[in-house]
Amino acid sequence: MSRFVVIGGANVDIMGIADHPLRPQDSNPGTIRTMLGGVGRNLAENLARLGENVSLVSVVGDDSFGRWILEQGQACGVDMRWVQSLPDQRTSAFLAILDPDHDLHSAIADMTILNQLDQACLRPVLNSLQPEDLLIWDTNLNPELIHWIADQAPCPLAMDPLSASKSEKARPVLSRLTYFKPNRAEAERLCGFAIPTPAKIRAALDWFAGQGVEETVLSLGAQGTAVGTGQQRLLMTLDPLEPVNTTGAGDCFFAVYVSLRTQGASIADAAECAAAGAALTLSDPLSVSPLLNRQALMLWRSRLHCRWLDLNQV
């Protein structure tokens, strides 16, 4: 692959972490952190930190948050030429409340600025793509634009469906996807059945293959990560980790995975290194760890105890 192009959100994450179990309709003591986020932006930064040639396509407001996003992206090696700074617009933001275990309790996502992305501004981006590139985009875009991108892009495609409700936007373009990374809730929404057991996980991977997805990477939380491609149906599990921050781990996993798979790595090597990147991200208070690089992946991989199950045998 000569280049990664990521179309998606670039926003500021404001995280409130409660010191004690949350009391609804009350002021809860805790810690508030502000960091850069957005799935698209996170993917682009992770890929840049892995040494990949990556461009981000997004929009920000002409405000302090937008300038922060532009400056930080340039500093870590992301090509930001396709990120537009729009006057009289708010940079998108994600406001999250986490419980003491750092699990998400509730959140508000203000992503309306992404409605400014349209065919006119994306056409030059798609025209610049080569067959050996990989285009990654998410479901923050409107459904018509998602379908148009899938029709127009001359290269392999990868998608993160973001949430169960937004995953419906992915349904019409599943047949065009080379890589697809849903979590359990998103996969269950699309498949139409629960996937609690290895047999059901295999059935879900079969369903996505039947829709035309070339390679599905199914995130199952504590149950592990399942991968389906060709005739392979695999489940990787590992020992539980104690997170400092749960935001961004999945983005790092996907970035590492596609980086290595496009270089010809095996599923096992790509997934184990991706799990190592996710573990590093979980240990860092930021949504993208500045410590991420290929040497760090090898170190963190050596600390994990990955186990593999052939789902075709269950």
Backbone as numpy.savetxt, mean C-alpha at the origin, in Angstrom:
# Nx Ny Nz CAx CAy CAz Cx Cy Cz
12.31 -4.10 -14.79 11.47 -2.91 -14.79 12.35 -1.66 -14.79
12.07 -0.72 -15.68 12.91 0.46 -15.73 12.43 1.54 -14.78
11.11 1.54 -14.46 10.60 2.64 -13.65 9.29 2.21 -12.98
9.08 2.73 -11.78 7.81 2.59 -11.08 7.11 3.95 -11.12
5.84 3.95 -11.45 5.03 5.17 -11.40 3.86 4.90 -10.47
3.71 5.75 -9.46 2.68 5.56 -8.44 1.68 6.71 -8.52
0.42 6.38 -8.74 -0.65 7.37 -8.74 -1.48 7.17 -7.48
-1.56 8.19 -6.64 -2.33 8.02 -5.41 -2.20 9.19 -4.46
-2.67 8.96 -3.26 -2.73 10.02 -2.27 -1.38 10.37 -1.67
-1.22 11.67 -1.40 -0.06 12.18 -0.67 -0.63 13.10 0.41
-0.55 12.69 1.63 -1.20 13.47 2.68 -0.40 13.50 3.96
-0.91 14.24 4.91 -0.32 14.31 6.24 -1.19 13.48 7.17
-0.55 12.61 7.93 -1.24 11.78 8.92 -1.13 12.43 10.29
-2.25 12.61 10.94 -2.28 13.12 12.31 -2.81 11.99 13.17
-1.96 11.44 14.02 -2.29 10.25 14.79 -2.41 10.58 16.27
-3.55 10.23 16.85 -3.74 10.36 18.29 -3.72 8.98 18.92
-2.79 8.75 19.83 -2.61 7.43 20.46 -3.01 7.55 21.93
-4.05 6.84 22.31 -4.58 6.93 23.67 -3.66 6.23 24.67
-3.54 6.82 25.85 -2.76 6.19 26.91 -3.51 5.04 27.57
-4.82 5.13 27.59 -5.66 4.15 28.27 -6.80 3.74 27.34
-7.55 2.68 27.68 -8.70 2.31 26.84 -9.58 3.52 26.55
-9.97 3.65 25.28 -10.69 4.84 24.84 -12.08 4.92 25.45
-12.41 6.13 25.90 -13.76 6.42 26.40 -14.46 7.26 25.34
-15.56 6.77 24.77 -16.25 7.55 23.73 -16.86 8.81 24.30
-16.98 9.81 23.44 -17.59 11.09 23.79 -16.91 11.74 25.00
-15.57 11.61 25.04 -14.81 12.18 26.15 -13.42 12.53 25.64
-12.74 13.41 26.38 -11.35 13.74 26.07 -10.45 12.67 26.66
-9.62 12.05 25.81 -8.75 10.96 26.23 -7.30 11.40 26.24
-6.59 11.25 27.35 -5.16 11.61 27.35 -4.37 10.69 26.43
-3.34 11.24 25.82 -2.52 10.44 24.92 -1.45 11.28 24.24
-0.95 10.76 23.14 0.12 11.40 22.38 -0.37 11.66 20.97
-0.05 12.84 20.43 -0.43 13.19 19.06 0.84 13.33 18.23
0.86 12.64 17.09 2.01 12.68 16.19 1.55 13.13 14.81
2.38 13.88 14.13 2.11 14.31 12.76 3.23 13.81 11.87
2.85 13.13 10.78 3.85 12.57 9.87 3.28 12.56 8.46
4.15 12.35 7.49 3.69 12.25 6.12 3.12 10.86 5.86
2.07 10.81 5.02 1.43 9.54 4.73 0.77 9.56 3.37
-0.26 8.74 3.25 -0.91 8.49 1.96 -0.31 7.24 1.34
-1.16 6.30 0.96 -0.64 5.03 0.44 0.26 5.26 -0.77
-0.16 6.10 -1.71 0.67 6.35 -2.88 2.02 6.95 -2.52
1.99 7.96 -1.67 3.24 8.60 -1.26 4.13 7.63 -0.51
3.53 6.84 0.40 4.31 5.86 1.15 4.97 4.84 0.23
4.20 4.33 -0.74 4.78 3.38 -1.68 5.96 3.99 -2.43
5.79 5.22 -2.90 6.85 5.87 -3.66 8.10 6.07 -2.81
7.93 6.53 -1.57 9.11 6.73 -0.72 9.81 5.41 -0.42
9.03 4.38 -0.11 9.65 3.08 0.16 10.45 2.60 -1.04
9.87 2.73 -2.24 10.58 2.29 -3.44 11.86 3.10 -3.65
11.79 4.40 -3.40 12.99 5.23 -3.55 14.07 4.81 -2.56
13.67 4.50 -1.34 14.65 4.08 -0.33 15.27 2.72 -0.67
14.58 1.95 -1.51 15.15 0.69 -2.00 16.02 0.89 -3.23
16.17 2.14 -3.66 17.01 2.44 -4.80 16.33 2.35 -6.14
14.98 2.26 -6.14 14.26 2.16 -7.40 14.04 3.54 -8.03
13.90 3.55 -9.33 13.55 4.75 -10.08 12.03 4.90 -10.01
11.53 5.87 -9.26 10.10 5.95 -8.99 9.61 7.38 -9.12
8.44 7.52 -9.75 7.77 8.82 -9.88 6.44 8.76 -9.13
6.10 9.86 -8.46 4.81 9.97 -7.78 3.92 10.91 -8.58
2.67 10.50 -8.76 1.67 11.31 -9.43 0.56 11.60 -8.43
0.41 12.88 -8.06 -0.59 13.23 -7.05 -0.84 14.73 -7.11
-1.65 15.21 -6.17 -1.91 16.63 -6.04 -1.83 17.01 -4.57
-1.33 18.23 -4.32 -1.27 18.78 -2.97 -1.76 20.22 -3.03
-2.10 20.73 -1.87 -2.46 22.13 -1.79 -1.23 23.02 -1.70
-1.40 24.27 -2.07 -0.31 25.24 -1.93 -0.33 25.75 -0.49
0.06 24.84 0.43 0.04 25.15 1.85 1.25 24.49 2.50
1.39 24.64 3.81 2.58 24.13 4.49 2.67 22.61 4.39
1.53 21.92 4.48 1.56 20.47 4.35 2.01 20.05 2.95
1.49 20.73 1.93 1.87 20.41 0.56 3.35 20.64 0.31
3.87 21.74 0.82 5.30 22.01 0.63 6.15 20.98 1.36
5.70 20.54 2.52 6.41 19.50 3.27 6.49 18.21 2.44
5.38 17.82 1.83 5.34 16.61 1.01 6.30 16.73 -0.17
6.28 17.87 -0.86 7.15 18.06 -2.02 8.63 18.03 -1.62
8.97 18.73 -0.57 10.37 18.80 -0.14 10.89 17.45 0.32
10.06 16.72 1.09 10.52 15.43 1.60 10.66 14.41 0.48
9.72 14.42 -0.47 9.82 13.49 -1.59 11.08 13.71 -2.40
11.38 14.95 -2.69 12.60 15.26 -3.44 13.83 14.85 -2.66
13.81 15.05 -1.34 14.97 14.75 -0.52 15.29 13.25 -0.49
14.26 12.40 -0.59 14.53 10.96 -0.50 14.61 10.31 -1.89
14.57 11.09 -2.95 14.84 10.56 -4.27 13.64 10.22 -5.12
12.44 10.64 -4.72 11.25 10.41 -5.53 11.16 11.51 -6.60
10.87 11.11 -7.84 10.63 12.08 -8.90 9.25 12.70 -8.64
9.23 13.99 -8.30 7.99 14.68 -7.91 7.46 15.60 -9.01
7.95 15.45 -10.23 7.56 16.39 -11.29 6.07 16.31 -11.61
5.44 15.14 -11.33 4.03 14.95 -11.65 3.11 15.29 -10.47
3.67 15.82 -9.39 2.84 16.22 -8.24 2.49 17.69 -8.42
1.21 17.98 -8.60 0.78 19.35 -8.80 0.47 20.04 -7.47
0.89 21.29 -7.34 0.55 22.12 -6.18 -0.55 23.08 -6.61
-1.72 22.93 -5.99 -2.90 23.67 -6.43 -3.26 24.77 -5.43
-3.42 26.00 -5.91 -3.85 27.08 -5.02 -5.30 26.88 -4.61
-5.64 27.40 -3.44 -7.01 27.36 -2.93 -7.52 25.94 -2.73
-6.60 24.99 -2.49 -6.98 23.61 -2.20 -6.27 23.16 -0.92
-6.92 22.27 -0.15 -6.31 21.71 1.05 -5.53 20.45 0.68
-4.30 20.36 1.16 -3.59 19.09 1.07 -4.37 18.03 1.83
-4.48 16.85 1.26 -5.26 15.81 1.91 -4.63 15.43 3.25
-5.48 15.02 4.18 -5.04 14.68 5.52 -5.80 13.47 6.03
-5.16 12.74 6.93 -5.75 11.54 7.54 -5.63 11.71 9.05
-6.77 11.76 9.72 -6.82 11.95 11.17 -7.26 10.64 11.80
-6.41 10.03 12.62 -6.68 8.71 13.16 -6.60 8.70 14.68
-7.47 7.92 15.29 -7.43 7.68 16.73 -7.05 6.21 16.94
-5.96 5.99 17.67 -5.47 4.65 17.94 -5.66 4.31 19.42
-5.92 3.04 19.69 -6.03 2.62 21.09 -4.63 2.40 21.66
-4.52 2.07 22.96 -3.17 1.92 23.55 -2.32 0.85 22.88
-2.95 -0.12 22.19 -2.19 -1.14 21.46 -1.84 -0.70 20.05
-2.11 0.57 19.74 -1.81 1.16 18.43 -2.68 0.59 17.32
-3.81 0.01 17.67 -4.77 -0.42 16.67 -5.74 0.71 16.37
-6.16 0.79 15.11 -7.04 1.88 14.68 -8.41 1.75 15.32
-8.87 2.82 15.97 -10.21 2.88 16.55 -11.18 3.56 15.59
-10.79 4.71 15.08 -11.60 5.42 14.09 -10.70 6.43 13.38
-11.21 6.92 12.24 -10.38 7.84 11.46 -11.27 8.66 10.53
-10.73 9.80 10.11 -11.37 10.63 9.10 -10.33 10.91 8.02
-10.71 10.64 6.77 -9.81 10.88 5.65 -10.37 12.01 4.79
-9.61 13.09 4.67 -10.00 14.21 3.83 -9.16 14.15 2.55
-9.69 13.46 1.54 -8.95 13.21 0.31 -9.59 13.89 -0.90
-10.42 14.89 -0.66 -11.19 15.48 -1.76 -10.31 16.10 -2.84
-9.12 16.52 -2.49 -8.25 17.15 -3.48 -7.92 16.18 -4.62
-7.97 14.87 -4.35 -7.66 13.91 -5.40 -8.68 13.94 -6.54
-9.83 14.56 -6.29 -10.80 14.73 -7.37 -10.27 15.64 -8.47
-9.21 16.37 -8.17 -8.60 17.24 -9.17 -7.76 16.45 -10.19
-7.45 15.20 -9.87 -6.76 14.36 -10.85 -7.77 13.93 -11.90
-7.49 14.17 -13.15 -8.40 13.80 -14.22 -7.60 13.31 -15.43
-8.32 12.95 -16.49 -7.65 12.42 -17.66 -6.67 13.41 -18.26
-7.01 14.67 -18.24 -6.14 15.68 -18.85 -4.77 15.72 -18.18
-4.75 15.65 -16.85 -3.45 15.74 -16.16 -2.73 14.39 -16.14
-3.48 13.28 -16.30 -2.84 11.96 -16.27 -2.39 11.48 -17.64
-2.96 12.05 -18.70 -2.61 11.58 -20.05 -1.10 11.69 -20.33
-0.43 12.83 -20.00 1.02 12.87 -20.23 1.78 11.82 -19.44
1.29 11.49 -18.24 1.94 10.46 -17.43 1.84 9.12 -18.13
0.64 8.75 -18.56 0.45 7.46 -19.21 1.21 7.40 -20.53
1.28 8.52 -21.24 2.02 8.55 -22.51 3.52 8.35 -22.30
3.99 8.64 -21.10 5.42 8.49 -20.80 5.80 7.06 -20.42
4.81 6.21 -20.16 5.09 4.86 -19.69 5.63 3.98 -20.80
6.54 3.08 -20.41 7.11 2.09 -21.31 6.59 0.70 -20.91
6.60 -0.26 -21.83 6.07 -1.60 -21.51 6.76 -2.26 -20.32
8.01 -1.89 -20.04 8.73 -2.52 -18.93 8.51 -1.82 -17.60
7.76 -0.72 -17.58 7.47 -0.01 -16.33 6.38 -0.75 -15.55
6.20 -0.36 -14.30 5.09 -0.84 -13.48 4.33 0.36 -12.95
3.03 0.41 -13.22 2.16 1.47 -12.72 1.40 0.94 -11.52
1.52 1.65 -10.40 0.81 1.29 -9.17 -0.18 2.39 -8.87
-1.44 2.02 -8.63 -2.40 3.04 -8.26 -3.41 2.48 -7.29
-4.14 3.38 -6.62 -5.04 2.93 -5.57 -6.47 3.39 -5.85
-7.37 3.05 -4.95 -8.79 3.31 -5.19 -9.26 4.62 -4.57
-8.35 5.53 -4.27 -8.76 6.88 -3.90 -9.31 7.65 -5.10
-8.98 7.19 -6.31 -9.43 7.87 -7.52 -10.89 7.52 -7.81
-11.54 8.34 -8.63 -12.94 8.04 -8.95 -13.02 6.83 -9.88
-14.13 6.10 -9.86 -14.21 4.84 -10.62 -13.97 5.00 -12.11
-14.46 6.09 -12.70 -14.27 6.27 -14.14 -12.79 6.45 -14.47
-12.07 7.16 -13.61 -10.64 7.37 -13.85 -9.86 6.07 -13.67
-10.24 5.28 -12.69 -9.59 3.99 -12.48 -9.75 3.12 -13.73
-10.95 3.08 -14.27 -11.21 2.26 -15.46 -10.44 2.81 -16.65
-10.37 4.12 -16.79 -9.66 4.74 -17.91 -8.17 4.42 -17.83
-7.59 4.50 -16.64 -6.17 4.19 -16.47 -5.90 2.75 -16.88
-6.76 1.84 -16.43 -6.58 0.43 -16.78 -6.63 0.21 -18.29
-7.48 0.95 -18.97 -7.60 0.82 -20.43 -6.41 1.42 -21.17
-5.87 2.51 -20.63 -4.87 3.28 -21.37 -3.42 2.88 -21.06
-3.15 2.35 -19.88 -1.77 2.10 -19.47 -1.14 1.01 -20.34
0.06 1.24 -20.89 0.69 0.26 -21.77 1.64 -0.69 -21.06
1.49 -0.81 -19.73 2.46 -1.57 -18.95 1.73 -2.38 -17.88
2.42 -3.26 -17.16 1.80 -3.99 -16.05 1.27 -3.05 -14.99
0.23 -3.51 -14.28 -0.45 -2.70 -13.28 -0.47 -3.40 -11.93
-0.39 -2.59 -10.87 -0.50 -3.09 -9.50 -1.46 -2.18 -8.75
-2.22 -2.76 -7.83 -3.22 -1.96 -7.11 -3.32 -2.38 -5.66
-3.53 -1.36 -4.79 -3.92 -1.55 -3.40 -5.34 -1.03 -3.29
-6.31 -1.86 -2.83 -7.71 -1.41 -2.81 -8.09 -0.54 -1.62
-7.21 -0.38 -0.65 -7.32 0.60 0.45 -8.33 0.27 1.55
-9.54 -0.10 1.20 -10.55 -0.39 2.22 -11.62 -1.28 1.61
-12.44 -1.88 2.47 -13.48 -2.78 1.97 -14.44 -2.04 1.05
-14.87 -0.85 1.46 -15.83 -0.12 0.63 -15.20 0.35 -0.68
-13.96 0.87 -0.62 -13.30 1.34 -1.84 -12.87 0.20 -2.75
-12.78 -1.01 -2.20 -12.33 -2.14 -3.02 -13.28 -2.42 -4.18
-14.54 -2.01 -4.05 -15.49 -2.22 -5.15 -15.04 -1.51 -6.43
-14.27 -0.42 -6.28 -13.76 0.28 -7.46 -12.76 -0.58 -8.24
-12.17 -1.56 -7.57 -11.19 -2.42 -8.23 -11.85 -3.51 -9.06
-13.10 -3.85 -8.75 -13.74 -5.01 -9.38 -13.68 -4.97 -10.92
-14.01 -3.83 -11.56 -14.03 -3.83 -13.03 -12.66 -3.97 -13.68
-11.57 -3.77 -12.92 -10.24 -3.79 -13.54 -9.39 -4.96 -13.06
-9.97 -5.90 -12.32 -9.17 -7.01 -11.79 -8.45 -7.77 -12.90
-9.08 -7.91 -14.04 -8.48 -8.69 -15.13 -7.23 -8.04 -15.70
-7.01 -6.76 -15.39 -5.84 -6.04 -15.92 -4.67 -6.03 -14.93
-4.87 -6.59 -13.74 -3.87 -6.43 -12.69 -2.81 -7.53 -12.72
-1.56 -7.11 -12.67 -0.46 -8.05 -12.49 -0.28 -8.35 -11.01
-0.35 -7.33 -10.16 -0.23 -7.51 -8.71 -1.42 -6.83 -8.03
-2.00 -7.54 -7.05 -3.14 -7.00 -6.30 -2.94 -7.37 -4.84
-3.04 -6.36 -3.94 -2.77 -6.61 -2.52 -3.97 -6.22 -1.64
-4.99 -7.06 -1.57 -6.07 -6.78 -0.64 -5.76 -7.33 0.74
-6.45 -6.80 1.75 -6.43 -7.45 3.05 -7.67 -8.34 3.16
-7.86 -8.94 4.34 -8.95 -9.90 4.48 -10.32 -9.26 4.19
-10.58 -8.10 4.81 -11.89 -7.46 4.65 -12.14 -7.10 3.18
-11.12 -6.59 2.51 -11.27 -6.21 1.10 -11.50 -7.43 0.22
-10.75 -8.50 0.51 -10.92 -9.72 -0.28 -12.30 -10.33 -0.06
-12.75 -10.35 1.19 -14.08 -10.91 1.47 -15.17 -10.10 0.78
-15.01 -8.79 0.74 -16.00 -7.94 0.06 -16.06 -8.29 -1.44
-14.92 -8.49 -2.04 -14.89 -8.77 -3.47 -15.30 -10.20 -3.79
-14.81 -11.15 -3.00 -15.12 -12.56 -3.26 -16.56 -12.90 -2.91
-17.08 -12.26 -1.87 -18.45 -12.56 -1.45 -18.56 -13.66 -0.44
-17.42 -14.10 0.14 -17.48 -15.13 1.19 -16.35 -14.90 2.20
-16.57 -15.40 3.42 -15.58 -15.25 4.49 -14.39 -16.17 4.22
-13.21 -15.77 4.70 -11.99 -16.57 4.44 -11.24 -16.82 5.76
-11.87 -17.53 6.70 -11.22 -17.74 8.00 -10.23 -18.89 8.03
-10.31 -19.84 7.11 -9.51 -21.06 7.18 -8.58 -21.15 5.97
-7.54 -22.00 6.07 -6.66 -22.18 4.91 -7.40 -22.60 3.65
-8.41 -23.45 3.78 -9.16 -23.86 2.60 -9.90 -22.69 1.96
-10.46 -21.81 2.80 -11.16 -20.65 2.28 -10.18 -19.62 1.72
-9.00 -19.53 2.32 -7.98 -18.63 1.78 -7.58 -19.09 0.38
-7.40 -20.40 0.23 -7.09 -20.93 -1.10 -8.23 -20.63 -2.09
-9.46 -20.76 -1.61 -10.61 -20.48 -2.48 -10.62 -19.02 -2.91
-10.24 -18.12 -2.00 -10.18 -16.69 -2.35 -9.10 -16.44 -3.40
-7.93 -17.06 -3.23 -6.87 -16.91 -4.23 -7.32 -17.47 -5.58
-8.04 -18.59 -5.55 -8.59 -19.15 -6.79 -9.58 -18.17 -7.43
-10.39 -17.53 -6.60 -11.38 -16.60 -7.14 -10.70 -15.43 -7.85
-9.68 -14.86 -7.22 -8.98 -13.74 -7.86 -8.29 -14.20 -9.15
-7.71 -15.38 -9.14 -7.11 -15.89 -10.37 -8.16 -16.04 -11.46
-9.35 -16.48 -11.06 -10.44 -16.60 -12.01 -10.89 -15.28 -12.59
-10.68 -14.20 -11.84 -11.03 -12.86 -12.33 -9.96 -12.28 -13.24
-8.81 -12.97 -13.32 -7.75 -12.51 -14.21 -6.56 -11.87 -13.53
-6.57 -11.78 -12.18 -5.41 -11.22 -11.47 -4.24 -12.19 -11.62
-3.10 -11.69 -12.04 -1.95 -12.57 -12.24 -1.33 -13.01 -10.92
-1.26 -12.08 -9.97 -0.60 -12.41 -8.69 -1.31 -11.67 -7.57
-1.92 -12.41 -6.66 -2.63 -11.84 -5.53 -1.80 -12.01 -4.27
-1.62 -10.92 -3.54 -0.91 -10.94 -2.27 -1.93 -10.55 -1.21
-2.38 -11.53 -0.45 -3.51 -11.37 0.46 -3.02 -11.23 1.89
-3.20 -10.04 2.46 -2.76 -9.77 3.83 -3.82 -10.23 4.82
-3.41 -11.08 5.77 -4.35 -11.71 6.69 -4.05 -11.39 8.14
-3.34 -10.29 8.39 -3.03 -9.90 9.76 -2.20 -10.95 10.47
-2.63 -11.34 11.67 -1.87 -12.30 12.47 -1.81 -13.67 11.81
-2.73 -13.95 10.87 -2.75 -15.24 10.19 -1.70 -15.33 9.09
-1.09 -14.21 8.74 -0.01 -14.23 7.77 -0.35 -13.58 6.46
0.35 -13.98 5.41 0.17 -13.45 4.06 0.06 -14.62 3.10
-0.97 -14.60 2.27 -1.15 -15.64 1.26 -0.84 -15.08 -0.11
-0.27 -15.92 -0.95 0.09 -15.51 -2.31 -0.44 -16.55 -3.29
-1.07 -16.06 -4.33 -1.53 -16.93 -5.40 -1.07 -16.43 -6.74
-0.38 -17.28 -7.49 0.02 -16.94 -8.86 0.20 -18.24 -9.62
-0.24 -18.27 -10.87 -0.20 -19.52 -11.61 -0.95 -20.59 -10.86
-0.31 -21.74 -10.63 -0.91 -22.82 -9.84 -0.48 -22.79 -8.38
0.36 -21.84 -8.01 0.86 -21.79 -6.63 -0.15 -21.11 -5.72
-0.38 -21.71 -4.54 -1.24 -21.15 -3.50 -0.49 -21.35 -2.19
0.09 -20.28 -1.65 0.99 -20.37 -0.51 0.55 -19.46 0.62
0.82 -19.88 1.85 0.55 -19.07 3.04 1.81 -18.95 3.86
2.24 -17.72 4.11 3.41 -17.45 4.95 2.94 -16.94 6.31
3.45 -17.56 7.37 3.16 -17.09 8.72 4.47 -16.80 9.43
4.41 -15.95 10.44 5.58 -15.63 11.23 5.15 -15.28 12.64
6.13 -15.23 13.54 5.83 -14.94 14.94 5.30 -13.52 15.08
4.39 -13.29 16.06 3.84 -11.94 16.23 4.90 -10.93 16.64
4.67 -9.67 16.26 5.59 -8.57 16.55 4.90 -7.56 17.45
5.69 -6.82 18.20 5.17 -5.75 19.05 5.36 -4.43 18.30
4.29 -3.83 17.77 4.46 -2.63 16.95 4.62 -1.36 17.78
5.44 -0.47 17.26 5.48 0.91 17.75 4.41 1.72 17.02
4.18 1.37 15.76 3.24 2.11 14.90 2.75 1.16 13.82
1.44 1.01 13.67 0.90 0.10 12.66 0.67 0.77 11.32
0.86 2.08 11.23 0.60 2.81 9.99 1.76 2.63 9.02
1.47 2.18 7.82 2.48 2.13 6.77 3.14 0.79 6.56
2.92 -0.18 7.46 3.60 -1.46 7.31 3.17 -2.18 6.04
1.87 -2.13 5.74 1.38 -2.78 4.52 1.91 -2.13 3.26
2.09 -0.80 3.31 2.65 -0.09 2.15 4.08 -0.53 1.89
4.86 -0.66 2.98 6.24 -1.11 2.82 6.28 -2.54 2.29
5.40 -3.40 2.82 5.35 -4.78 2.34 5.14 -4.81 0.82
4.16 -4.06 0.35 3.84 -4.09 -1.08 4.99 -3.53 -1.91
5.60 -2.44 -1.44 6.71 -1.84 -2.18 7.88 -2.81 -2.30
8.25 -3.44 -1.20 9.36 -4.40 -1.24 9.01 -5.58 -2.14
7.78 -6.06 -2.00 7.36 -7.23 -2.76 7.45 -6.98 -4.27
6.85 -5.89 -4.74 6.87 -5.65 -6.19 8.27 -5.29 -6.67
9.06 -4.63 -5.82 10.44 -4.32 -6.19 11.21 -5.60 -6.49
11.08 -6.59 -5.60 11.84 -7.82 -5.77 11.24 -8.73 -6.84
9.92 -8.79 -6.92 9.31 -9.65 -7.94 9.61 -9.15 -9.35
9.63 -7.84 -9.54 9.95 -7.32 -10.87 11.42 -7.52 -11.22
12.24 -7.83 -10.21 13.64 -8.16 -10.46 13.86 -9.66 -10.64
12.78 -10.43 -10.53 12.89 -11.87 -10.75 13.02 -12.71 -9.50
12.85 -12.11 -8.32 12.95 -12.88 -7.09 11.81 -13.88 -6.98
12.04 -14.96 -6.25 11.00 -15.96 -6.02 9.92 -15.38 -5.10
8.77 -16.03 -5.07 7.71 -15.60 -4.15 8.21 -15.63 -2.72
8.91 -16.70 -2.34 9.37 -16.82 -0.95 10.35 -15.70 -0.59
11.32 -15.45 -1.46 12.28 -14.38 -1.17 11.59 -13.02 -1.12
10.71 -12.76 -2.07 10.04 -11.46 -2.10 9.15 -11.28 -0.87
8.38 -12.30 -0.52 7.47 -12.18 0.61 8.21 -12.09 1.94
9.27 -12.84 2.11 10.01 -12.79 3.37 10.74 -11.45 3.53
11.29 -10.93 2.45 11.91 -9.60 2.53 10.85 -8.53 2.74
9.68 -8.70 2.13 8.59 -7.75 2.34 8.13 -7.77 3.79
8.05 -8.97 4.38 7.70 -9.07 5.79 8.77 -8.40 6.66
10.02 -8.52 6.25 11.09 -7.85 6.98 10.94 -6.34 6.92
10.59 -5.82 5.73 10.36 -4.39 5.61 9.18 -3.93 6.44
8.12 -4.73 6.46 6.96 -4.38 7.29 7.33 -4.39 8.77
8.13 -5.36 9.19 8.56 -5.42 10.59 9.40 -4.19 10.96
10.29 -3.78 10.07 11.08 -2.56 10.30 10.16 -1.36 10.44
9.15 -1.26 9.57 8.22 -0.14 9.63 7.43 -0.16 10.94
7.02 -1.35 11.38 6.29 -1.47 12.64 7.11 -1.00 13.83
8.44 -1.05 13.70 9.31 -0.66 14.80 9.61 0.83 14.82
9.12 1.56 13.80 9.46 2.97 13.63 8.21 3.82 13.83
8.31 4.97 14.50 7.12 5.81 14.68 6.62 6.46 13.41
7.42 6.48 12.33 7.00 7.09 11.08 6.34 6.06 10.18
5.53 6.51 9.22 4.84 5.60 8.33 5.77 5.00 7.27
6.90 5.64 7.03 7.98 5.08 6.21 9.26 5.23 7.01
9.93 4.12 7.26 11.14 4.19 8.08 12.30 4.75 7.27
12.98 5.77 7.79 14.17 6.28 7.10 15.34 5.29 7.13
15.20 4.22 7.91 16.25 3.20 8.00 16.12 2.14 6.91
15.07 2.22 6.10 14.84 1.20 5.09 15.90 1.27 3.99
16.53 0.15 3.74 17.39 -0.06 2.57 17.55 -1.56 2.40
18.23 -1.98 1.37 18.30 -3.42 1.09 19.12 -4.17 2.14
20.13 -3.50 2.73 20.89 -4.15 3.78 20.03 -4.35 5.03
19.21 -3.36 5.35 18.32 -3.49 6.50 17.32 -4.62 6.30
16.85 -4.81 5.05 15.93 -5.91 4.78 16.57 -7.25 5.12
17.82 -7.43 4.73 18.50 -8.69 5.01 18.64 -8.92 6.51
18.97 -7.85 7.24 19.12 -7.97 8.69 17.80 -8.34 9.35
16.73 -7.63 8.98 15.43 -7.91 9.58 14.89 -9.26 9.14
15.19 -9.67 7.92 14.74 -11.00 7.48 15.37 -12.09 8.34
16.63 -11.91 8.73 17.32 -12.92 9.53 16.71 -13.06 10.93
15.95 -12.04 11.37 15.34 -12.08 12.69 13.95 -12.73 12.68
13.38 -12.88 11.49 12.04 -13.44 11.38 12.10 -14.97 11.26
11.05 -15.60 11.67 10.93 -17.05 11.53 9.72 -17.33 10.65
9.95 -17.28 9.35 8.85 -17.45 8.40 8.59 -18.93 8.16
7.32 -19.26 8.14 6.89 -20.64 7.89 5.93 -20.64 6.70
6.02 -21.68 5.86 5.24 -21.72 4.63 4.33 -22.94 4.61
3.11 -22.73 4.16 2.14 -23.79 3.99 1.68 -23.79 2.54
1.73 -24.96 1.91 1.21 -25.11 0.55 -0.30 -25.32 0.66
-1.05 -24.29 0.27 -2.50 -24.35 0.41 -3.14 -25.35 -0.54
-2.42 -25.79 -1.56 -2.95 -26.82 -2.45 -3.01 -28.18 -1.76
-2.36 -28.28 -0.59 -2.33 -29.56 0.13 -3.36 -29.61 1.26
-4.17 -28.52 1.43 -5.14 -28.52 2.53 -6.55 -28.76 2.00
